[in-house]
Short mmCIF file of C-alpha atoms in Angstrom, two decimals:
data_model
loop_
_atom_site.label_atom_id
_atom_site.label_comp_id
_atom_site.label_asym_id
_atom_site.label_seq_id
_atom_site.Cartn_x
_atom_site.Cartn_y
_atom_site.Cartn_z
CA UNK A 1 -6.24 -35.09 -12.89
CA UNK A 2 -6.68 -39.17 -12.90
CA UNK A 3 -10.26 -40.76 -12.00
CA UNK A 4 -10.37 -44.26 -11.36
CA UNK A 5 -13.40 -46.29 -10.78
CA UNK A 6 -11.72 -49.01 -11.32
CA UNK A 7 -14.33 -51.56 -10.92
CA UNK A 8 -17.50 -53.17 -8.51
CA UNK A 9 -16.53 -52.26 -4.90
CA UNK A 10 -18.61 -54.64 -3.07
CA UNK A 11 -19.73 -58.19 -4.17
CA UNK A 12 -21.83 -60.33 -0.97
CA UNK A 13 -24.22 -63.60 -0.31
CA UNK A 14 -27.63 -62.30 0.60
CA UNK A 15 -28.13 -62.87 4.24
CA UNK A 16 -31.64 -61.34 3.46
CA UNK A 17 -34.71 -60.33 1.37
CA UNK A 18 -34.24 -56.99 3.41
CA UNK A 19 -31.05 -56.87 1.06
CA UNK A 20 -32.68 -56.56 -2.07
CA UNK A 21 -33.98 -53.17 -0.74
CA UNK A 22 -33.40 -50.11 -3.21
CA UNK A 23 -31.87 -52.46 -5.96
CA UNK A 24 -32.08 -51.09 -9.41
CA UNK A 25 -31.64 -54.42 -11.40
CA UNK A 26 -32.69 -58.03 -10.44
CA UNK A 27 -30.60 -59.96 -12.75
CA UNK A 28 -32.33 -63.97 -12.87
CA UNK A 29 -30.02 -67.08 -13.98
CA UNK A 30 -31.30 -69.19 -17.03
CA UNK A 31 -30.89 -72.31 -18.04
CA UNK A 32 -30.82 -73.06 -21.48
CA UNK A 33 -34.28 -75.93 -22.76
CA UNK A 34 -32.66 -79.75 -21.65
CA UNK A 35 -32.38 -80.29 -25.73
CA UNK A 36 -31.27 -76.88 -26.64
CA UNK A 37 -27.55 -77.56 -27.52
CA UNK A 38 -24.96 -74.38 -27.52
CA UNK A 39 -25.48 -72.99 -30.59
CA UNK A 40 -28.21 -74.13 -32.32
CA UNK A 41 -32.34 -72.29 -31.89
CA UNK A 42 -34.54 -72.18 -29.06
CA UNK A 43 -35.35 -75.17 -28.91
CA UNK A 44 -39.40 -74.46 -27.14
CA UNK A 45 -41.97 -76.67 -29.46
CA UNK A 46 -45.51 -76.92 -29.50
CA UNK A 47 -46.00 -74.88 -26.25
CA UNK A 48 -43.74 -77.39 -24.33
CA UNK A 49 -42.40 -76.72 -21.09
CA UNK A 50 -40.11 -78.91 -20.68
CA UNK A 51 -38.17 -77.41 -23.88
CA UNK A 52 -38.20 -74.16 -22.82
CA UNK A 53 -35.67 -71.59 -21.13
CA UNK A 54 -35.45 -72.88 -17.38
CA UNK A 55 -35.02 -71.26 -14.69
CA UNK A 56 -32.29 -71.37 -12.29
CA UNK A 57 -32.81 -72.09 -8.12
CA UNK A 58 -35.87 -71.49 -5.79
CA UNK A 59 -35.76 -67.91 -5.59
CA UNK A 60 -36.21 -67.51 -9.57
CA UNK A 61 -38.74 -69.18 -9.99
CA UNK A 62 -40.43 -67.34 -7.22
CA UNK A 63 -39.54 -64.13 -8.56
CA UNK A 64 -41.05 -64.64 -12.11
CA UNK A 65 -44.37 -65.46 -10.20
CA UNK A 66 -43.80 -61.90 -8.65
CA UNK A 67 -43.66 -60.37 -11.73
CA UNK A 68 -45.90 -62.12 -13.68
CA UNK A 69 -43.46 -63.33 -16.55
CA UNK A 70 -44.17 -66.49 -18.16
CA UNK A 71 -40.97 -67.46 -18.79
CA UNK A 72 -42.00 -69.83 -21.84
CA UNK A 73 -43.60 -67.25 -23.69
CA UNK A 74 -40.78 -64.32 -23.06
CA UNK A 75 -38.20 -66.86 -24.54
CA UNK A 76 -40.76 -67.79 -27.84
CA UNK A 77 -41.83 -64.29 -28.32
CA UNK A 78 -38.05 -62.24 -28.38
CA UNK A 79 -35.78 -66.25 -29.90
CA UNK A 80 -34.38 -66.30 -26.78
CA UNK A 81 -32.40 -69.70 -25.90
CA UNK A 82 -30.47 -68.67 -22.86
CA UNK A 83 -27.11 -69.36 -24.51
CA UNK A 84 -24.19 -67.99 -22.11
CA UNK A 85 -24.16 -65.09 -22.00
CA UNK A 86 -27.36 -63.95 -23.66
CA UNK A 87 -29.20 -61.15 -22.14
CA UNK A 88 -32.71 -60.62 -22.52
CA UNK A 89 -34.46 -57.34 -20.38
CA UNK A 90 -37.95 -58.68 -19.48
CA UNK A 91 -40.62 -56.57 -20.59
CA UNK A 92 -42.12 -56.23 -16.95
CA UNK A 93 -43.92 -53.16 -14.60
CA UNK A 94 -42.27 -54.32 -11.27
CA UNK A 95 -44.81 -55.26 -8.52
CA UNK A 96 -43.93 -53.28 -5.23
CA UNK A 97 -40.93 -53.72 -3.27
CA UNK A 98 -39.34 -55.57 -5.94
CA UNK A 99 -36.56 -53.75 -8.51
CA UNK A 100 -37.85 -52.01 -11.47
CA UNK A 101 -35.50 -53.91 -14.27
CA UNK A 102 -35.63 -57.02 -14.84
CA UNK A 103 -32.44 -59.34 -16.78
CA UNK A 104 -33.06 -62.62 -17.59
CA UNK A 105 -29.60 -63.73 -18.40
CA UNK A 106 -28.43 -67.33 -20.28
CA UNK A 107 -25.96 -69.50 -18.26
CA UNK A 108 -25.44 -72.05 -21.44
CA UNK A 109 -23.95 -75.58 -20.45
CA UNK A 110 -23.23 -73.77 -16.61
CA UNK A 111 -19.29 -74.09 -16.76
CA UNK A 112 -17.28 -71.83 -14.96
CA UNK A 113 -16.11 -70.57 -18.50
CA UNK A 114 -20.02 -70.42 -19.40
CA UNK A 115 -21.02 -68.21 -15.97
CA UNK A 116 -18.42 -66.20 -16.41
CA UNK A 117 -18.97 -64.98 -19.84
CA UNK A 118 -22.63 -64.84 -18.51
CA UNK A 119 -21.61 -62.47 -15.42
CA UNK A 120 -19.28 -60.27 -17.39
CA UNK A 121 -22.10 -59.62 -20.16
CA UNK A 122 -24.56 -58.94 -16.94
CA UNK A 123 -21.95 -56.61 -15.35
CA UNK A 124 -21.86 -54.45 -19.00
CA UNK A 125 -25.23 -54.04 -18.67
CA UNK A 126 -25.63 -52.99 -15.11
CA UNK A 127 -22.98 -50.52 -15.55
CA UNK A 128 -24.70 -46.97 -13.69
CA UNK A 129 -26.72 -48.49 -11.11
CA UNK A 130 -26.55 -49.07 -7.73
CA UNK A 131 -27.21 -52.21 -6.58
CA UNK A 132 -27.55 -55.26 -8.31
CA UNK A 133 -29.14 -58.20 -7.34
CA UNK A 134 -29.00 -61.77 -9.09
CA UNK A 135 -29.17 -65.55 -8.86
CA UNK A 136 -26.96 -66.44 -11.66
CA UNK A 137 -24.43 -69.23 -10.69
CA UNK A 138 -26.51 -70.74 -7.59
CA UNK A 139 -25.75 -73.97 -7.38
CA UNK A 140 -22.45 -74.15 -9.11
CA UNK A 141 -20.25 -75.21 -6.61
CA UNK A 142 -17.34 -73.24 -5.99
CA UNK A 143 -15.65 -72.88 -9.13
CA UNK A 144 -18.47 -71.76 -10.93
CA UNK A 145 -18.81 -69.10 -7.66
CA UNK A 146 -15.07 -67.90 -8.70
CA UNK A 147 -15.97 -67.87 -12.06
CA UNK A 148 -19.54 -65.06 -11.39
CA UNK A 149 -17.82 -63.56 -9.32
CA UNK A 150 -14.67 -62.77 -11.75
CA UNK A 151 -17.38 -62.20 -14.57
CA UNK A 152 -19.34 -59.56 -12.48
CA UNK A 153 -15.95 -57.54 -11.27
CA UNK A 154 -14.41 -57.75 -14.80
CA UNK A 155 -16.62 -57.20 -17.39
CA UNK A 156 -17.75 -53.94 -15.60
CA UNK A 157 -14.46 -52.78 -14.91
CA UNK A 158 -14.21 -49.03 -16.52
CA UNK A 159 -10.56 -48.02 -17.28
CA UNK A 160 -8.96 -44.48 -15.09
CA UNK A 161 -9.75 -41.53 -17.13
CA UNK A 162 -9.25 -37.85 -17.62
CA UNK A 163 -10.76 -34.40 -18.20
CA UNK A 164 -14.02 -33.55 -17.62
CA UNK A 165 -16.22 -35.42 -18.82
CA UNK A 166 -19.15 -37.53 -16.64
CA UNK A 167 -18.69 -41.13 -16.71
CA UNK A 168 -21.20 -41.87 -14.28
CA UNK A 169 -23.86 -43.89 -16.23
CA UNK A 170 -20.69 -46.03 -17.87
CA UNK A 171 -19.02 -46.70 -14.49
CA UNK A 172 -19.62 -50.30 -12.78
CA UNK A 173 -22.58 -51.43 -10.39
CA UNK A 174 -21.33 -50.73 -6.78
CA UNK A 175 -22.73 -52.93 -5.23
CA UNK A 176 -23.77 -57.01 -5.69
CA UNK A 177 -25.80 -59.52 -3.98
CA UNK A 178 -25.30 -62.76 -4.62
CA UNK A 179 -28.77 -64.95 -4.12
CA UNK A 180 -28.86 -68.32 -3.78
CA UNK A 181 -26.18 -70.65 -2.66
CA UNK A 182 -23.00 -69.65 -3.07
CA UNK A 183 -20.03 -70.73 -1.07
CA UNK A 184 -18.37 -67.79 1.25
CA UNK A 185 -15.25 -68.84 0.30
CA UNK A 186 -15.60 -68.87 -3.05
CA UNK A 187 -16.84 -65.68 -3.62
CA UNK A 188 -13.93 -64.55 -1.00
CA UNK A 189 -11.73 -65.61 -3.76
CA UNK A 190 -13.31 -64.96 -6.66
CA UNK A 191 -13.25 -61.16 -5.71
CA UNK A 192 -9.34 -61.64 -5.02
CA UNK A 193 -8.36 -62.98 -8.14
CA UNK A 194 -10.62 -60.27 -9.58
CA UNK A 195 -9.14 -57.85 -8.03
CA UNK A 196 -5.71 -58.84 -9.42
CA UNK A 197 -6.67 -58.31 -12.80
CA UNK A 198 -7.79 -55.13 -12.13
CA UNK A 199 -4.68 -54.01 -10.30
CA UNK A 200 -2.91 -55.42 -13.86
CA UNK A 201 -5.43 -53.59 -15.60
CA UNK A 202 -5.14 -50.16 -14.32
CA UNK A 203 -1.45 -49.83 -13.92
CA UNK A 204 -1.33 -50.84 -17.47
CA UNK A 205 -3.81 -48.53 -18.34
CA UNK A 206 -2.43 -45.63 -16.96
CA UNK A 207 -0.79 -42.39 -19.33
CA UNK A 208 3.23 -43.35 -19.95
CA UNK A 209 3.69 -39.30 -19.83
CA UNK A 210 2.84 -39.75 -15.72
CA UNK A 211 3.70 -43.59 -15.96
CA UNK A 212 7.63 -43.39 -15.59
CA UNK A 213 9.68 -46.59 -14.29
CA UNK A 214 10.21 -44.32 -10.79
CA UNK A 215 5.90 -43.99 -11.15
CA UNK A 216 5.88 -47.60 -11.28
CA UNK A 217 8.19 -48.88 -8.88
CA UNK A 218 6.17 -46.37 -6.34
CA UNK A 219 3.12 -48.03 -7.51
CA UNK A 220 4.81 -51.92 -6.89
CA UNK A 221 6.12 -50.20 -3.36
CA UNK A 222 2.97 -48.99 -1.85
CA UNK A 223 1.01 -52.97 -3.81
CA UNK A 224 3.61 -54.55 -1.68
CA UNK A 225 3.87 -53.31 1.56
CA UNK A 226 -0.29 -52.94 1.76
CA UNK A 227 -0.03 -57.19 1.24
CA UNK A 228 2.71 -57.20 3.23
CA UNK A 229 5.80 -58.11 1.24
CA UNK A 230 9.52 -57.34 1.32
CA UNK A 231 10.22 -54.67 -1.13
CA UNK A 232 13.50 -53.48 -2.81
CA UNK A 233 13.79 -50.89 -5.54
CA UNK A 234 17.14 -50.51 -7.49
CA UNK A 235 18.40 -46.67 -8.93
CA UNK A 236 19.95 -46.13 -12.02
CA UNK A 237 23.25 -45.79 -10.04
CA UNK A 238 22.31 -49.30 -7.87
CA UNK A 239 22.37 -50.64 -10.81
CA UNK A 240 25.58 -50.02 -12.81
CA UNK A 241 27.02 -50.67 -9.64
CA UNK A 242 25.60 -53.97 -9.17
CA UNK A 243 26.21 -54.89 -13.09
CA UNK A 244 22.64 -54.41 -14.87
CA UNK A 245 23.91 -53.54 -18.07
CA UNK A 246 20.70 -54.66 -19.86
CA UNK A 247 18.80 -51.74 -17.81
CA UNK A 248 20.85 -49.46 -18.38
CA UNK A 249 20.75 -49.78 -21.88
CA UNK A 250 17.70 -49.80 -22.98
CA UNK A 251 16.69 -46.99 -20.39
CA UNK A 252 19.73 -45.01 -21.38
CA UNK A 253 17.67 -42.36 -24.02
CA UNK A 254 15.17 -41.70 -22.05
CA UNK A 255 14.85 -38.97 -19.41
CA UNK A 256 12.98 -41.35 -16.82
CA UNK A 257 15.62 -43.63 -15.40
CA UNK A 258 15.51 -47.60 -15.40
CA UNK A 259 14.17 -49.28 -12.06
CA UNK A 260 14.91 -52.69 -10.45
CA UNK A 261 11.69 -53.70 -8.28
CA UNK A 262 11.78 -56.95 -5.98
CA UNK A 263 9.43 -58.24 -3.87
CA UNK A 264 8.93 -61.17 -1.37
CA UNK A 265 6.51 -63.02 -0.17
CA UNK A 266 7.75 -65.40 2.77
CA UNK A 267 4.24 -67.45 4.36
CA UNK A 268 4.84 -68.97 7.84
CA UNK A 269 6.93 -72.45 7.37
CA UNK A 270 7.86 -72.42 4.04
CA UNK A 271 10.87 -74.22 2.58
CA UNK A 272 13.68 -71.84 2.05
CA UNK A 273 14.85 -74.50 -0.39
CA UNK A 274 11.72 -73.91 -2.88
CA UNK A 275 11.40 -70.62 -4.06
CA UNK A 276 9.40 -69.75 -7.23
CA UNK A 277 10.77 -66.43 -9.06
CA UNK A 278 8.26 -64.42 -11.50
CA UNK A 279 9.80 -61.78 -13.74
CA UNK A 280 7.80 -59.01 -15.49
CA UNK A 281 8.32 -56.94 -18.52
CA UNK A 282 8.74 -53.91 -17.32
CA UNK A 283 8.95 -51.21 -20.21
CA UNK A 284 6.77 -48.74 -19.41
CA UNK A 285 6.86 -47.41 -22.91
CA UNK A 286 8.41 -48.84 -26.63
CA UNK A 287 9.09 -46.45 -28.59
CA UNK A 288 11.97 -48.68 -30.62
CA UNK A 289 14.73 -46.70 -29.36
CA UNK A 290 16.84 -45.62 -32.21
CA UNK A 291 15.09 -48.87 -34.48
CA UNK A 292 11.81 -47.05 -34.13
CA UNK A 293 8.56 -47.77 -34.51
CA UNK A 294 5.68 -46.54 -37.19
CA UNK A 295 3.01 -44.36 -35.14
CA UNK A 296 0.22 -46.65 -35.35
CA UNK A 297 2.57 -49.66 -33.54
CA UNK A 298 3.59 -46.92 -30.66
CA UNK A 299 -0.02 -46.19 -29.21
CA UNK A 300 -0.76 -49.21 -27.43
CA UNK A 301 3.05 -48.98 -25.65
CA UNK A 302 1.82 -47.43 -22.71
CA UNK A 303 0.74 -51.19 -22.36
CA UNK A 304 4.25 -53.06 -22.76
CA UNK A 305 4.56 -52.89 -18.94
CA UNK A 306 1.71 -56.00 -18.77
CA UNK A 307 3.91 -58.57 -17.71
CA UNK A 308 5.71 -56.23 -14.61
CA UNK A 309 2.01 -55.81 -13.74
CA UNK A 310 0.41 -59.28 -13.47
CA UNK A 311 3.61 -60.86 -11.47
CA UNK A 312 3.05 -57.47 -9.11
CA UNK A 313 -0.63 -58.17 -9.18
CA UNK A 314 0.43 -61.89 -8.51
CA UNK A 315 2.26 -61.01 -5.50
CA UNK A 316 0.19 -58.92 -4.42
CA UNK A 317 -2.51 -61.75 -3.73
CA UNK A 318 -0.84 -64.49 -2.51
CA UNK A 319 -1.08 -63.45 0.78
CA UNK A 320 -4.61 -63.37 1.04
CA UNK A 321 -5.31 -66.96 -1.13
CA UNK A 322 -2.66 -68.29 1.15
CA UNK A 323 0.39 -69.31 -1.03
CA UNK A 324 2.21 -71.86 0.56
CA UNK A 325 5.38 -71.95 -1.15
CA UNK A 326 8.10 -68.79 -0.98
CA UNK A 327 7.80 -66.70 -4.14
CA UNK A 328 9.71 -63.42 -4.99
CA UNK A 329 8.36 -61.06 -8.53
CA UNK A 330 11.44 -59.30 -10.07
CA UNK A 331 10.49 -55.62 -12.40
CA UNK A 332 13.07 -54.71 -14.55
CA UNK A 333 11.29 -51.16 -15.94
CA UNK A 334 12.91 -48.70 -18.76
CA UNK A 335 11.61 -46.64 -20.85
CA UNK A 336 12.68 -47.62 -23.82
CA UNK A 337 13.05 -43.96 -25.75
CA UNK A 338 15.01 -41.95 -29.03
CA UNK A 339 17.43 -39.78 -27.57
CA UNK A 340 20.74 -39.13 -26.92
CA UNK A 341 21.75 -41.83 -25.02
CA UNK A 342 20.16 -44.32 -27.04
CA UNK A 343 21.46 -47.84 -26.94
CA UNK A 344 22.99 -49.02 -30.87
CA UNK A 345 22.68 -51.89 -33.50
CA UNK A 346 25.99 -53.14 -33.14
CA UNK A 347 26.20 -52.70 -29.61
CA UNK A 348 27.48 -55.09 -27.25
CA UNK A 349 26.07 -55.41 -24.13
CA UNK A 350 26.99 -57.20 -20.72
CA UNK A 351 24.16 -58.24 -18.24
CA UNK A 352 23.54 -59.30 -15.05
CA UNK A 353 26.04 -61.79 -14.15
CA UNK A 354 27.95 -61.42 -16.68
CA UNK A 355 26.84 -62.74 -20.23
CA UNK A 356 27.71 -60.64 -22.77
CA UNK A 357 24.51 -59.77 -25.62
CA UNK A 358 25.65 -58.67 -29.20
CA UNK A 359 22.49 -55.77 -29.81
CA UNK A 360 21.35 -56.07 -33.32
CA UNK A 361 17.68 -54.68 -33.08
CA UNK A 362 16.94 -52.06 -30.21
CA UNK A 363 12.84 -52.83 -30.66
CA UNK A 364 14.00 -56.10 -29.28
CA UNK A 365 14.38 -55.21 -25.97
CA UNK A 366 12.15 -56.80 -23.18
CA UNK A 367 14.18 -59.34 -24.17
CA UNK A 368 17.63 -57.34 -22.86
CA UNK A 369 15.76 -56.23 -19.38
CA UNK A 370 14.44 -59.72 -18.94
CA UNK A 371 18.55 -60.92 -19.57
CA UNK A 372 19.29 -58.56 -16.37
CA UNK A 373 16.20 -59.95 -14.45
CA UNK A 374 16.86 -63.89 -15.12
CA UNK A 375 21.06 -63.22 -14.84
CA UNK A 376 20.01 -62.18 -10.85
CA UNK A 377 17.71 -64.68 -10.22
CA UNK A 378 19.52 -67.53 -10.81
CA UNK A 379 22.98 -65.65 -9.04
CA UNK A 380 21.00 -64.45 -5.99
CA UNK A 381 18.09 -66.13 -4.84
CA UNK A 382 18.65 -69.62 -5.97
CA UNK A 383 15.13 -71.07 -7.42
CA UNK A 384 13.52 -73.70 -7.97
CA UNK A 385 11.74 -72.88 -11.05
CA UNK A 386 11.41 -69.04 -12.80
CA UNK A 387 7.79 -68.30 -14.90
CA UNK A 388 8.71 -64.97 -16.76
CA UNK A 389 5.98 -63.29 -18.20
CA UNK A 390 6.73 -60.75 -21.20
CA UNK A 391 4.84 -59.01 -23.89
CA UNK A 392 7.90 -59.92 -26.20
CA UNK A 393 7.15 -60.52 -29.42
CA UNK A 394 4.45 -59.85 -32.84
CA UNK A 395 4.96 -63.13 -33.72
CA UNK A 396 3.14 -64.86 -31.02
CA UNK A 397 0.46 -62.23 -31.45
CA UNK A 398 0.19 -63.53 -34.83
CA UNK A 399 0.39 -66.94 -34.61
CA UNK A 400 -1.95 -67.66 -31.66
CA UNK A 401 -4.28 -64.23 -32.16
CA UNK A 402 -6.01 -62.56 -29.42
CA UNK A 403 -7.30 -65.11 -26.61
CA UNK A 404 -4.16 -67.29 -26.10
CA UNK A 405 -0.60 -66.57 -24.96
CA UNK A 406 2.49 -68.47 -26.05
CA UNK A 407 3.83 -70.63 -23.53
CA UNK A 408 7.56 -72.03 -23.39
CA UNK A 409 8.33 -74.76 -21.04
CA UNK A 410 11.65 -76.69 -19.92
CA UNK A 411 9.66 -78.81 -17.56
CA UNK A 412 6.87 -80.52 -18.50
CA UNK A 413 5.66 -80.20 -15.28
CA UNK A 414 6.00 -77.11 -15.19
CA UNK A 415 4.30 -76.75 -18.38
CA UNK A 416 0.56 -78.54 -17.51
CA UNK A 417 0.40 -77.04 -14.22
CA UNK A 418 0.18 -73.56 -15.73
CA UNK A 419 -1.63 -74.95 -18.68
CA UNK A 420 -4.16 -76.34 -16.02
CA UNK A 421 -4.28 -72.73 -14.06
CA UNK A 422 -4.64 -71.13 -17.33
CA UNK A 423 -8.16 -73.25 -18.21
CA UNK A 424 -9.04 -72.68 -14.72
CA UNK A 425 -8.99 -68.31 -14.87
CA UNK A 426 -10.22 -68.37 -18.61
CA UNK A 427 -6.36 -66.93 -18.99
CA UNK A 428 -5.44 -69.73 -22.03
CA UNK A 429 -1.56 -70.87 -23.25
CA UNK A 430 -1.08 -72.89 -26.40
CA UNK A 431 2.54 -74.70 -25.71
CA UNK A 432 4.99 -74.21 -28.23
CA UNK A 433 8.51 -75.87 -29.10
CA UNK A 434 12.04 -74.64 -27.90
CA UNK A 435 12.66 -75.63 -31.34
CA UNK A 436 16.93 -76.88 -30.69
CA UNK A 437 17.83 -75.93 -34.17
CA UNK A 438 17.11 -72.80 -34.55
CA UNK A 439 19.18 -72.50 -31.20
CA UNK A 440 22.35 -71.84 -33.78
CA UNK A 441 20.62 -68.86 -35.46
CA UNK A 442 21.69 -66.12 -32.22
CA UNK A 443 24.81 -67.52 -31.94
CA UNK A 444 27.54 -64.11 -32.15
CA UNK A 445 30.62 -63.67 -33.53
CA UNK A 446 31.04 -60.74 -31.33
CA UNK A 447 29.57 -61.69 -28.47
CA UNK A 448 28.06 -64.79 -25.86
CA UNK A 449 24.57 -64.60 -27.61
CA UNK A 450 22.88 -62.64 -30.35
CA UNK A 451 19.33 -60.82 -29.51
CA UNK A 452 17.85 -62.33 -32.42
CA UNK A 453 19.06 -63.78 -35.25
CA UNK A 454 20.97 -63.30 -37.89
CA UNK A 455 18.95 -64.16 -40.88
CA UNK A 456 15.21 -61.67 -40.84
CA UNK A 457 14.20 -64.63 -43.35
CA UNK A 458 14.33 -67.44 -40.53
CA UNK A 459 10.82 -66.85 -39.27
CA UNK A 460 9.50 -68.77 -35.43
CA UNK A 461 10.29 -64.85 -33.54
CA UNK A 462 8.68 -65.82 -31.41
CA UNK A 463 10.42 -69.65 -30.35
CA UNK A 464 14.03 -67.53 -31.02
CA UNK A 465 13.50 -64.82 -28.33
CA UNK A 466 12.10 -67.88 -26.27
CA UNK A 467 15.75 -69.59 -26.91
CA UNK A 468 17.52 -66.41 -26.14
CA UNK A 469 15.54 -65.76 -22.72
CA UNK A 470 16.77 -69.77 -21.81
CA UNK A 471 20.10 -68.59 -22.13
CA UNK A 472 19.97 -66.89 -19.06
CA UNK A 473 17.90 -69.13 -16.58
CA UNK A 474 20.68 -71.73 -15.68
CA UNK A 475 19.27 -74.87 -16.39
CA UNK A 476 16.54 -74.31 -13.85
CA UNK A 477 12.87 -75.08 -14.49
CA UNK A 478 12.07 -72.53 -16.34
CA UNK A 479 9.18 -71.27 -18.55
CA UNK A 480 8.29 -67.97 -20.56
CA UNK A 481 4.33 -66.36 -21.33
CA UNK A 482 4.85 -64.42 -24.23
CA UNK A 483 1.34 -62.61 -24.11
CA UNK A 484 1.86 -60.34 -26.68
CA UNK A 485 -1.89 -61.11 -27.96
CA UNK A 486 -3.90 -61.43 -25.21
CA UNK A 487 -2.30 -58.44 -22.99
CA UNK A 488 -4.33 -55.70 -25.37
CA UNK A 489 -8.13 -55.76 -27.04
CA UNK A 490 -9.41 -53.91 -29.43
CA UNK A 491 -12.79 -54.47 -28.18
CA UNK A 492 -15.05 -55.69 -25.34
CA UNK A 493 -15.56 -59.30 -25.10
CA UNK A 494 -17.18 -60.90 -21.74
CA UNK A 495 -14.40 -61.01 -19.47
CA UNK A 496 -12.12 -59.10 -21.43
CA UNK A 497 -12.21 -55.65 -21.33
CA UNK A 498 -11.27 -52.88 -24.43
CA UNK A 499 -7.34 -51.72 -23.90
CA UNK A 500 -5.34 -53.65 -20.75
CA UNK A 501 -6.45 -57.10 -20.24
CA UNK A 502 -4.15 -57.79 -17.37
CA UNK A 503 -3.99 -61.19 -18.55
CA UNK A 504 -2.26 -63.09 -16.45
CA UNK A 505 -2.17 -62.59 -13.27
CA UNK A 506 -5.45 -64.65 -12.46
CA UNK A 507 -3.22 -67.68 -13.93
CA UNK A 508 -0.09 -67.01 -11.79
CA UNK A 509 -2.51 -66.86 -8.66
CA UNK A 510 -4.35 -69.87 -9.58
CA UNK A 511 -1.38 -71.97 -10.47
CA UNK A 512 0.64 -70.64 -7.13
CA UNK A 513 -2.70 -71.59 -5.64
CA UNK A 514 -1.79 -75.14 -6.94
CA UNK A 515 1.49 -75.54 -5.51
CA UNK A 516 2.75 -77.47 -2.20
#
């Protein structure tokens, strides 16, 4: 049995002191000393209170008095500077009516990114608790509140688990009460954005012996229908009838047939000629096929559908967040397995729309299924803009590491909008060039385009992959997000948790919210 404890079940604003009753933990936001730098030592000197960490908000100051805590003395003794994400358990004996544990959480400069990090550390420190009451983010405005809510949900996230082991101690805190000035609408939007990331993480973390293309298609239908979307699915026979040769080729070696899912969001009064199309790579497991991966490289490949998960999560959040544009999500789903029906290096595959692809490496399967979906979008949907999201190349992860996704775009305004959304969401993008001199590297003598460059010493693998995808976009405004690095994490770090990160869901929602 798979148990999905997921994330905190409720975050609410305090309406009365009675909501503190029964709290396990009280956490107070504390700013660094006025003269403290972001990275320097604690700034209290000569006992000057102005140079010690400062509690934020009237409630925090009153509570410290109730507990009898001398913040300056505690900070000095513990050499605690209240930097973003620094948490300190105050040594107190709780007075009657107050929670038994008192945590002090540093806010650093108080920017949204600092608050998101601080909230995530607080959530991790509160795992196993029932009720957390906190002043963190009070007075920080809408963006600060959203960041706090996102950090609280995402930092405490626990992935789905199986077996008999009791994991109650590592479960997310069940309920959080925010005390102080936290705008209600900001809390609501923060919860919605965090929920999108939680949905994407949960899907990507599901083991691939359970997560077949058909299973993931069913989850997409369920999520889409809950969100009021129109959903259509294609089974293998439908794909064959409509010319989706890329999906059929990549999925041919698996006992689990490929599928395609389309989700449509149609807000009232939207213009029919301004459709946004999001495409997410959905490889439910990637063995590499006949170009088989080493064992170590296969281990994280249950997350190779992270692009599809991010797109699904973004579509599922559109209605709740009031996105004003028509949005269609396309999820090409397949398992790239080693079998008697596997496609081969040297094959020529005809994708949707009629263009042909010379296959040279069956482990470069993501671009082949994306070509099918992109071709369908151009031929059928008349998109104003297309954005695809994919764990596409190791080259992107090698070049940018685990905290930035590679961004390629044919439209400057689109690129700027995505970069801005990524900065707001805490999901950072790095603009990469579409180097025209490299285009000839994917010329083919026997097909319209070659899947990978003929010259293995060329380098620029993420660039040539993006140039390949551009071939199927029909000259439309298009961006490609290669999330191979940030889609997975080797360890917890602030709001990012070990394993599947759900990267891209909040970024896409931020961008969609900004469109008029």
